[in-house]
Amino acid sequence: ADWTAAVAAVRAVPTAGRVLLVCHVNPDGDALGSMLGFALGLRRLGLRQVQAAFPGPQRLPEPLRGLPGEQLLVPAAEAVADPDLLISFDAASESRLGELADRLTTAGSTLVLDHHASNPGFGAVNLVDPRAAATSVLVDELLNRLGVPLDAEIAECLYVALTTDTGSFRFAATTAAVHRFAARLLATGIRPGDISLRVLDTRPFGAVQLSAEVVGRARLEPGAADGHGLVWTWATQDDLARHGQPAYVLEALIDSVRCTAEADVSCVVKQTADSEWAVSLRSKGAVDVSRVAVALGGGGHQLAAGFTGRGSVDEVVEAIRRELTGALLVPTGG
Ligand code: 5GP
Ligand code: MN
Ligand code: MN
């Protein structure tokens, strides 16, 4: 990671310079929290023209609304066309920036902050560290090097990002340094109970009922994934419509399905259009699901990955079964 170049790229922007911050499509807590936390940091540095945007026409999912820095968000269609500096957060590749990816060529300079191993380093300067538990860890380090102290507003954004990507400090990337970072965030006075309740643990009743239906139809295939087992389920746009729910409520379902003891690999196939599906993959450790996702046109981490599937549910799951064979991280019987 080229910290010196990253600091220089930010410092090179005059106070009247235009900075555009972008993150991946369908932003999660890490993408949005990292972006808004850094946007606030740039404002603290005195930069006056700071915009944040994510691709697509969608509004933010309800749980991610109300974060500090939200007032710096602009619709993608209104994002400045030729910023002096473009900064990308939590996006593994250019394609994850959707219609905002063109700014990579029109911007004066480009900086990429990310923690996906598959990131090719698509910026002029790249802070890409696959060992980082969240992109917000890199945001914290860069803010520190820029001399921007953590305050409660920045900390709330970074805390949302950190808890999202560590599964509330449960996942393997949760190191001692992650807890020290969390401690510094909490020391600003933010209220973790309130934040977690709002962002992670509040859903409409219809979403609870929809979850029961989708989890209830899950299939277990003990023989798939080279004998490590696969559990999978799917949700259609009709399921959402019948329960009157927005698509984001499906994002939590993988966390119910992946508990299955008999399966190392879990999968939720979520319809986004006719014959188009957003696929979430999780592994407990025996299988590298990022290899599966990359092979099918997506990306992610060894234990959490995703891709866009085409065709019927059965065709999408069949493609996953095919790629799972040979995607072992540790040899069987080893
Ligand atoms: P999730 O299942 O939570 O949507 O995503 C899990 C991981 O896979 C995240 O790190 C995310 O960046 C990555 N991921 C999910 N969907 C896609 C996709 O369509 N393309 C790529 N490149 N990565 C994805
Ligand atoms: Mn993300
Ligand atoms: Mn992330």
CSV table of C-alpha atoms and ligand atoms in Angstrom, one decimal:
chain,number,residue,atom,x,y,z
A,1,ALA,CA,0.0,0.0,0.0
A,2,ASP,CA,1.4,3.3,-1.1
A,3,TRP,CA,0.5,5.6,1.8
A,4,THR,CA,2.9,8.4,0.9
A,5,ALA,CA,1.4,8.7,-2.6
A,6,ALA,CA,-2.1,8.5,-1.2
A,7,VAL,CA,-1.4,11.3,1.3
A,8,ALA,CA,0.2,13.4,-1.5
A,9,ALA,CA,-2.8,12.8,-3.8
A,10,VAL,CA,-5.2,14.2,-1.2
A,11,ARG,CA,-2.9,17.1,-0.2
A,12,ALA,CA,-2.5,18.1,-3.8
A,13,VAL,CA,-6.2,19.1,-4.0
A,14,PRO,CA,-6.7,22.8,-3.3
A,15,THR,CA,-9.5,23.8,-0.9
A,16,ALA,CA,-11.7,24.7,-3.9
A,17,GLY,CA,-10.8,21.5,-5.8
A,18,ARG,CA,-13.6,19.0,-6.6
A,19,VAL,CA,-13.3,15.6,-5.0
A,20,LEU,CA,-15.7,12.8,-5.9
A,21,LEU,CA,-15.9,9.7,-3.6
A,22,VAL,CA,-17.6,6.6,-5.0
A,23,CYS,CA,-18.3,3.1,-3.7
A,24,HIS,CA,-19.6,-0.2,-5.1
A,25,VAL,CA,-23.1,-0.7,-6.4
A,26,ASN,CA,-25.7,-1.7,-3.8
A,27,PRO,CA,-23.6,-0.2,-1.1
A,28,ASP,CA,-23.2,-2.2,2.2
A,29,GLY,CA,-22.2,-0.7,5.5
A,30,ASP,CA,-18.5,-0.9,4.7
A,31,ALA,CA,-18.8,0.8,1.3
A,32,LEU,CA,-21.1,3.6,2.5
A,33,GLY,CA,-19.6,4.0,6.0
A,34,SER,CA,-16.0,4.1,4.6
A,35,MET,CA,-17.0,6.6,1.9
A,36,LEU,CA,-19.0,9.0,4.2
A,37,GLY,CA,-16.4,8.8,7.0
A,38,PHE,CA,-13.6,9.8,4.6
A,39,ALA,CA,-15.9,12.5,3.0
A,40,LEU,CA,-16.3,14.0,6.4
A,41,GLY,CA,-12.6,13.8,7.0
A,42,LEU,CA,-12.0,15.7,3.8
A,43,ARG,CA,-14.4,18.4,4.9
A,44,ARG,CA,-12.4,18.7,8.2
A,45,LEU,CA,-9.3,19.3,6.1
A,46,GLY,CA,-11.1,22.3,4.6
A,47,LEU,CA,-12.0,20.9,1.2
A,48,ARG,CA,-15.2,22.7,0.1
A,49,GLN,CA,-16.4,20.6,-2.9
A,50,VAL,CA,-16.7,17.1,-1.7
A,51,GLN,CA,-19.3,14.8,-3.3
A,52,ALA,CA,-20.1,11.2,-2.5
A,53,ALA,CA,-22.1,8.9,-4.8
A,54,PHE,CA,-22.9,5.3,-5.5
A,55,PRO,CA,-24.0,3.8,-8.9
A,56,GLY,CA,-27.6,3.1,-9.8
A,57,PRO,CA,-30.8,5.0,-9.3
A,58,GLN,CA,-31.7,3.2,-6.0
A,59,ARG,CA,-32.2,5.0,-2.7
A,60,LEU,CA,-30.2,3.8,0.2
A,61,PRO,CA,-31.8,0.9,2.1
A,62,GLU,CA,-33.6,2.1,5.2
A,63,PRO,CA,-31.0,0.8,7.8
A,64,LEU,CA,-28.2,2.7,6.1
A,65,ARG,CA,-30.0,6.0,6.1
A,66,GLY,CA,-29.2,8.8,8.5
A,67,LEU,CA,-25.4,8.3,8.8
A,68,PRO,CA,-23.3,11.4,9.4
A,69,GLY,CA,-22.1,12.8,6.1
A,70,GLU,CA,-25.2,11.7,4.3
A,71,GLN,CA,-25.7,15.4,3.2
A,72,LEU,CA,-22.6,15.0,1.0
A,73,LEU,CA,-24.4,12.2,-1.1
A,74,VAL,CA,-25.5,13.2,-4.6
A,75,PRO,CA,-27.4,11.0,-7.1
A,76,ALA,CA,-25.0,9.3,-9.5
A,77,ALA,CA,-26.5,11.3,-12.4
A,78,GLU,CA,-25.5,14.5,-10.6
A,79,ALA,CA,-21.9,13.5,-9.7
A,80,VAL,CA,-19.3,15.9,-11.0
A,81,ALA,CA,-18.1,14.6,-14.4
A,82,ASP,CA,-14.4,15.6,-14.1
A,83,PRO,CA,-13.3,15.7,-10.5
A,84,ASP,CA,-9.8,16.8,-9.6
A,85,LEU,CA,-9.6,13.6,-7.4
A,86,LEU,CA,-11.7,10.5,-7.6
A,87,ILE,CA,-11.6,8.1,-4.6
A,88,SER,CA,-13.1,4.6,-4.7
A,89,PHE,CA,-14.1,2.7,-1.6
A,90,ASP,CA,-14.7,-1.1,-1.2
A,91,ALA,CA,-15.0,-1.7,-4.9
A,92,ALA,CA,-13.1,-4.8,-6.1
A,93,SER,CA,-13.1,-3.7,-9.7
A,94,GLU,CA,-14.0,-0.9,-12.0
A,95,SER,CA,-17.2,-2.7,-13.0
A,96,ARG,CA,-18.5,-2.5,-9.4
A,97,LEU,CA,-18.6,1.3,-9.9
A,98,GLY,CA,-21.3,1.0,-12.6
A,99,GLU,CA,-21.9,4.3,-14.5
A,100,LEU,CA,-19.4,6.1,-12.2
A,101,ALA,CA,-16.5,4.1,-13.5
A,102,ASP,CA,-16.0,6.6,-16.4
A,103,ARG,CA,-14.7,9.1,-13.8
A,104,LEU,CA,-11.6,6.9,-13.6
A,105,THR,CA,-10.6,8.3,-17.0
A,106,THR,CA,-11.9,11.9,-16.6
A,107,ALA,CA,-10.6,12.6,-13.1
A,108,GLY,CA,-7.3,14.4,-12.6
A,109,SER,CA,-6.1,11.7,-10.3
A,110,THR,CA,-7.5,8.5,-8.8
A,111,LEU,CA,-7.2,6.7,-5.5
A,112,VAL,CA,-8.5,3.3,-4.6
A,113,LEU,CA,-9.1,2.0,-1.1
A,114,ASP,CA,-10.1,-1.6,-0.9
A,115,HIS,CA,-9.5,-5.0,0.8
A,116,HIS,CA,-10.5,-7.5,-1.9
A,117,ALA,CA,-7.7,-9.8,-2.9
A,118,SER,CA,-9.0,-9.8,-6.5
A,119,ASN,CA,-8.6,-6.0,-6.8
A,120,PRO,CA,-6.3,-5.4,-9.8
A,121,GLY,CA,-5.4,-1.9,-8.5
A,122,PHE,CA,-7.4,0.1,-10.9
A,123,GLY,CA,-6.4,3.5,-9.5
A,124,ALA,CA,-3.4,5.6,-10.1
A,125,VAL,CA,-2.7,5.1,-6.4
A,126,ASN,CA,-3.9,2.0,-4.7
A,127,LEU,CA,-4.4,1.3,-1.0
A,128,VAL,CA,-5.5,-2.4,-1.3
A,129,ASP,CA,-4.9,-4.7,1.6
A,130,PRO,CA,-6.6,-8.1,1.6
A,131,ARG,CA,-5.7,-8.6,5.2
A,132,ALA,CA,-7.8,-5.5,6.3
A,133,ALA,CA,-11.0,-6.6,7.9
A,134,ALA,CA,-12.9,-3.7,6.3
A,135,THR,CA,-12.1,-0.8,3.9
A,136,SER,CA,-12.7,1.4,6.9
A,137,VAL,CA,-9.5,0.1,8.5
A,138,LEU,CA,-7.7,1.8,5.5
A,139,VAL,CA,-9.8,4.9,5.8
A,140,ASP,CA,-8.7,5.2,9.5
A,141,GLU,CA,-5.1,4.8,8.6
A,142,LEU,CA,-5.3,7.4,5.8
A,143,LEU,CA,-7.2,9.9,8.0
A,144,ASN,CA,-4.5,9.4,10.6
A,145,ARG,CA,-1.7,10.1,8.2
A,146,LEU,CA,-3.6,13.2,6.9
A,147,GLY,CA,-3.8,14.5,10.5
A,148,VAL,CA,-7.6,14.3,10.7
A,149,PRO,CA,-8.6,13.2,14.2
A,150,LEU,CA,-11.5,10.8,14.8
A,151,ASP,CA,-14.7,12.5,16.0
A,152,ALA,CA,-18.0,11.0,16.8
A,153,GLU,CA,-19.5,11.6,13.3
A,154,ILE,CA,-16.5,10.0,11.5
A,155,ALA,CA,-16.4,7.3,14.1
A,156,GLU,CA,-20.1,6.4,13.6
A,157,CYS,CA,-19.5,5.9,9.9
A,158,LEU,CA,-16.4,3.8,10.4
A,159,TYR,CA,-18.1,1.8,13.2
A,160,VAL,CA,-21.0,0.8,10.9
A,161,ALA,CA,-18.4,-0.2,8.3
A,162,LEU,CA,-16.3,-2.2,10.7
A,163,THR,CA,-19.3,-4.1,12.3
A,164,THR,CA,-20.8,-4.8,8.9
A,165,ASP,CA,-17.7,-6.4,7.4
A,166,THR,CA,-16.6,-8.3,10.6
A,167,GLY,CA,-20.1,-9.7,11.2
A,168,SER,CA,-20.0,-7.8,14.5
A,169,PHE,CA,-16.5,-8.9,15.3
A,170,ARG,CA,-17.2,-12.6,14.6
A,171,PHE,CA,-15.3,-13.2,11.4
A,172,ALA,CA,-11.7,-14.5,11.1
A,173,ALA,CA,-10.3,-11.1,10.1
A,174,THR,CA,-11.2,-9.8,13.6
A,175,THR,CA,-7.7,-9.2,15.0
A,176,ALA,CA,-6.4,-7.5,18.1
A,177,ALA,CA,-5.8,-4.5,15.9
A,178,VAL,CA,-9.5,-4.5,14.8
A,179,HIS,CA,-10.6,-4.4,18.5
A,180,ARG,CA,-8.1,-1.6,19.2
A,181,PHE,CA,-9.6,0.3,16.2
A,182,ALA,CA,-13.1,-0.3,17.6
A,183,ALA,CA,-12.0,0.9,21.0
A,184,ARG,CA,-10.7,4.2,19.5
A,185,LEU,CA,-14.0,4.6,17.7
A,186,LEU,CA,-16.0,4.0,20.9
A,187,ALA,CA,-13.8,6.4,22.8
A,188,THR,CA,-15.4,9.3,20.7
A,189,GLY,CA,-18.6,8.7,22.5
A,190,ILE,CA,-20.6,6.8,19.8
A,191,ARG,CA,-23.3,4.4,21.1
A,192,PRO,CA,-22.7,0.9,19.8
A,193,GLY,CA,-26.0,-0.5,21.0
A,194,ASP,CA,-28.1,2.2,19.3
A,195,ILE,CA,-26.0,1.9,16.0
A,196,SER,CA,-26.2,-1.9,15.8
A,197,LEU,CA,-29.9,-1.9,16.6
A,198,ARG,CA,-30.7,0.6,13.9
A,199,VAL,CA,-28.3,-0.7,11.2
A,200,LEU,CA,-28.2,-4.5,11.8
A,201,ASP,CA,-31.2,-5.5,13.8
A,202,THR,CA,-34.3,-3.5,12.6
A,203,ARG,CA,-36.5,-4.9,9.8
A,204,PRO,CA,-40.2,-4.5,9.0
A,205,PHE,CA,-42.4,-7.4,10.1
A,206,GLY,CA,-43.0,-8.3,6.4
A,207,ALA,CA,-39.3,-9.0,6.1
A,208,VAL,CA,-39.4,-11.4,9.1
A,209,GLN,CA,-42.2,-13.3,7.4
A,210,LEU,CA,-40.4,-13.3,4.0
A,211,SER,CA,-37.3,-14.6,5.7
A,212,ALA,CA,-39.2,-17.5,7.2
A,213,GLU,CA,-40.5,-18.4,3.7
A,214,VAL,CA,-37.1,-18.1,1.9
A,215,VAL,CA,-35.2,-19.9,4.7
A,216,GLY,CA,-37.9,-22.6,4.8
A,217,ARG,CA,-37.4,-23.6,1.2
A,218,ALA,CA,-33.6,-24.0,1.6
A,219,ARG,CA,-32.1,-27.2,0.1
A,220,LEU,CA,-29.2,-29.2,1.7
A,221,GLU,CA,-26.9,-31.1,-0.6
A,222,PRO,CA,-24.4,-33.0,1.6
A,223,GLY,CA,-22.5,-34.4,-1.4
A,224,ALA,CA,-21.8,-31.1,-3.1
A,225,ALA,CA,-18.7,-29.0,-2.6
A,226,ASP,CA,-16.4,-32.1,-2.8
A,227,GLY,CA,-18.4,-33.6,0.1
A,228,HIS,CA,-18.3,-30.5,2.3
A,229,GLY,CA,-21.9,-29.8,1.6
A,230,LEU,CA,-23.9,-27.0,0.0
A,231,VAL,CA,-27.0,-25.3,1.4
A,232,TRP,CA,-28.8,-23.0,-0.8
A,233,THR,CA,-32.1,-21.1,-1.3
A,234,TRP,CA,-33.5,-18.5,-3.6
A,235,ALA,CA,-35.9,-15.5,-3.5
A,236,THR,CA,-37.8,-14.1,-6.5
A,237,GLN,CA,-39.0,-10.5,-7.2
A,238,ASP,CA,-42.5,-12.0,-6.7
A,239,ASP,CA,-41.6,-13.0,-3.1
A,240,LEU,CA,-40.6,-9.4,-2.4
A,241,ALA,CA,-43.8,-8.1,-4.0
A,242,ARG,CA,-46.1,-10.5,-2.1
A,243,HIS,CA,-44.6,-9.3,1.2
A,244,GLY,CA,-44.2,-5.7,0.1
A,245,GLN,CA,-40.5,-5.6,0.8
A,246,PRO,CA,-37.5,-3.9,-0.8
A,247,ALA,CA,-34.7,-6.0,-2.1
A,248,TYR,CA,-32.2,-5.1,0.7
A,249,VAL,CA,-34.1,-7.3,3.2
A,250,LEU,CA,-32.8,-10.3,1.4
A,251,GLU,CA,-29.2,-9.4,2.3
A,252,ALA,CA,-29.6,-10.7,5.8
A,253,LEU,CA,-30.8,-14.2,4.7
A,254,ILE,CA,-27.4,-15.6,4.0
A,255,ASP,CA,-26.6,-15.2,7.7
A,256,SER,CA,-29.5,-17.5,8.6
A,257,VAL,CA,-28.7,-20.1,5.9
A,258,ARG,CA,-24.9,-20.2,6.5
A,259,CYS,CA,-25.4,-21.6,10.1
A,260,THR,CA,-26.2,-25.1,8.6
A,261,ALA,CA,-23.8,-27.5,10.3
A,262,GLU,CA,-24.0,-30.0,7.4
A,263,ALA,CA,-22.7,-27.6,4.8
A,264,ASP,CA,-19.4,-25.7,4.5
A,265,VAL,CA,-20.8,-23.6,1.6
A,266,SER,CA,-24.0,-21.6,1.6
A,267,CYS,CA,-25.7,-19.6,-1.1
A,268,VAL,CA,-28.6,-17.3,-1.6
A,269,VAL,CA,-29.8,-16.6,-5.1
A,270,LYS,CA,-31.7,-13.3,-5.3
A,271,GLN,CA,-33.6,-12.4,-8.4
A,272,THR,CA,-32.8,-8.9,-9.7
A,273,ALA,CA,-34.6,-9.0,-13.1
A,274,ASP,CA,-36.0,-11.6,-15.5
A,275,SER,CA,-33.3,-14.3,-15.7
A,276,GLU,CA,-30.9,-12.3,-13.6
A,277,TRP,CA,-29.8,-13.1,-10.0
A,278,ALA,CA,-27.5,-11.6,-7.4
A,279,VAL,CA,-25.7,-14.5,-5.8
A,280,SER,CA,-24.2,-14.5,-2.3
A,281,LEU,CA,-21.7,-17.2,-1.4
A,282,ARG,CA,-20.2,-18.0,2.0
A,283,SER,CA,-17.7,-20.6,3.2
A,284,LYS,CA,-16.8,-21.8,6.6
A,285,GLY,CA,-13.2,-22.4,5.5
A,286,ALA,CA,-12.8,-25.6,3.5
A,287,VAL,CA,-13.8,-24.0,0.2
A,288,ASP,CA,-12.5,-20.7,-1.4
A,289,VAL,CA,-15.8,-19.2,-2.7
A,290,SER,CA,-14.0,-16.3,-4.3
A,291,ARG,CA,-12.6,-18.7,-6.9
A,292,VAL,CA,-16.2,-19.8,-7.6
A,293,ALA,CA,-17.4,-16.2,-7.8
A,294,VAL,CA,-14.5,-15.1,-10.0
A,295,ALA,CA,-15.0,-18.1,-12.3
A,296,LEU,CA,-18.6,-17.0,-12.7
A,297,GLY,CA,-17.8,-13.3,-13.4
A,298,GLY,CA,-17.9,-11.9,-9.8
A,299,GLY,CA,-15.5,-11.5,-7.0
A,300,GLY,CA,-15.1,-11.2,-3.2
A,301,HIS,CA,-13.1,-12.8,-0.4
A,302,GLN,CA,-12.2,-16.5,0.3
A,303,LEU,CA,-15.0,-16.9,2.7
A,304,ALA,CA,-17.6,-14.4,1.3
A,305,ALA,CA,-18.1,-13.7,-2.4
A,306,GLY,CA,-20.7,-13.1,-5.0
A,307,PHE,CA,-21.6,-12.8,-8.7
A,308,THR,CA,-24.4,-12.0,-11.1
A,309,GLY,CA,-26.1,-15.2,-12.3
A,310,ARG,CA,-28.1,-15.6,-15.5
A,311,GLY,CA,-30.8,-18.1,-16.5
A,312,SER,CA,-33.0,-20.1,-14.1
A,313,VAL,CA,-32.3,-20.7,-10.5
A,314,ASP,CA,-31.5,-24.3,-11.3
A,315,GLU,CA,-29.0,-23.2,-14.0
A,316,VAL,CA,-27.3,-20.7,-11.6
A,317,VAL,CA,-27.0,-23.4,-8.8
A,318,GLU,CA,-25.7,-25.9,-11.3
A,319,ALA,CA,-23.0,-23.5,-12.4
A,320,ILE,CA,-22.0,-23.1,-8.7
A,321,ARG,CA,-21.9,-26.9,-8.2
A,322,ARG,CA,-19.7,-27.2,-11.2
A,323,GLU,CA,-17.2,-24.6,-9.9
A,324,LEU,CA,-17.3,-25.9,-6.4
A,325,THR,CA,-15.6,-29.1,-7.5
A,326,GLY,CA,-11.9,-28.3,-7.2
A,327,ALA,CA,-12.3,-25.1,-5.3
A,328,LEU,CA,-11.1,-26.5,-2.0
A,329,LEU,CA,-8.8,-24.4,0.1
A,330,VAL,CA,-7.4,-27.3,2.1
A,331,PRO,CA,-7.2,-30.8,0.5
A,332,THR,CA,-9.8,-33.3,1.6
A,333,GLY,CA,-8.5,-35.7,4.2
A,334,GLY,CA,-5.5,-33.3,4.8
B,1,5GP,P1,-22.6,-10.2,-0.5
B,1,5GP,O1,-22.9,-11.6,-0.6
B,1,5GP,O2,-22.6,-9.7,0.9
B,1,5GP,O3,-23.3,-9.4,-1.4
B,1,5GP,O4,-21.1,-10.0,-1.0
B,1,5GP,C1,-20.0,-10.8,-0.4
B,1,5GP,C2,-18.7,-10.3,-1.0
B,1,5GP,O5,-18.7,-10.7,-2.4
B,1,5GP,C3,-18.4,-8.9,-0.9
B,1,5GP,O6,-17.1,-8.7,-0.5
B,1,5GP,C4,-18.7,-8.3,-2.3
B,1,5GP,O7,-17.7,-7.3,-2.6
B,1,5GP,C5,-18.4,-9.5,-3.2
B,1,5GP,N1,-19.4,-9.5,-4.3
B,1,5GP,C6,-20.8,-9.7,-4.1
B,1,5GP,N2,-21.4,-9.7,-5.3
B,1,5GP,C7,-20.4,-9.4,-6.2
B,1,5GP,C8,-20.4,-9.2,-7.7
B,1,5GP,O8,-21.5,-9.3,-8.4
B,1,5GP,N3,-19.2,-8.9,-8.3
B,1,5GP,C9,-18.1,-8.8,-7.5
B,1,5GP,N4,-16.9,-8.6,-8.2
B,1,5GP,N5,-18.0,-9.0,-6.2
B,1,5GP,C10,-19.2,-9.3,-5.6
B,2,MN,MN,-18.8,-4.2,0.4
B,3,MN,MN,-15.7,-4.3,2.6
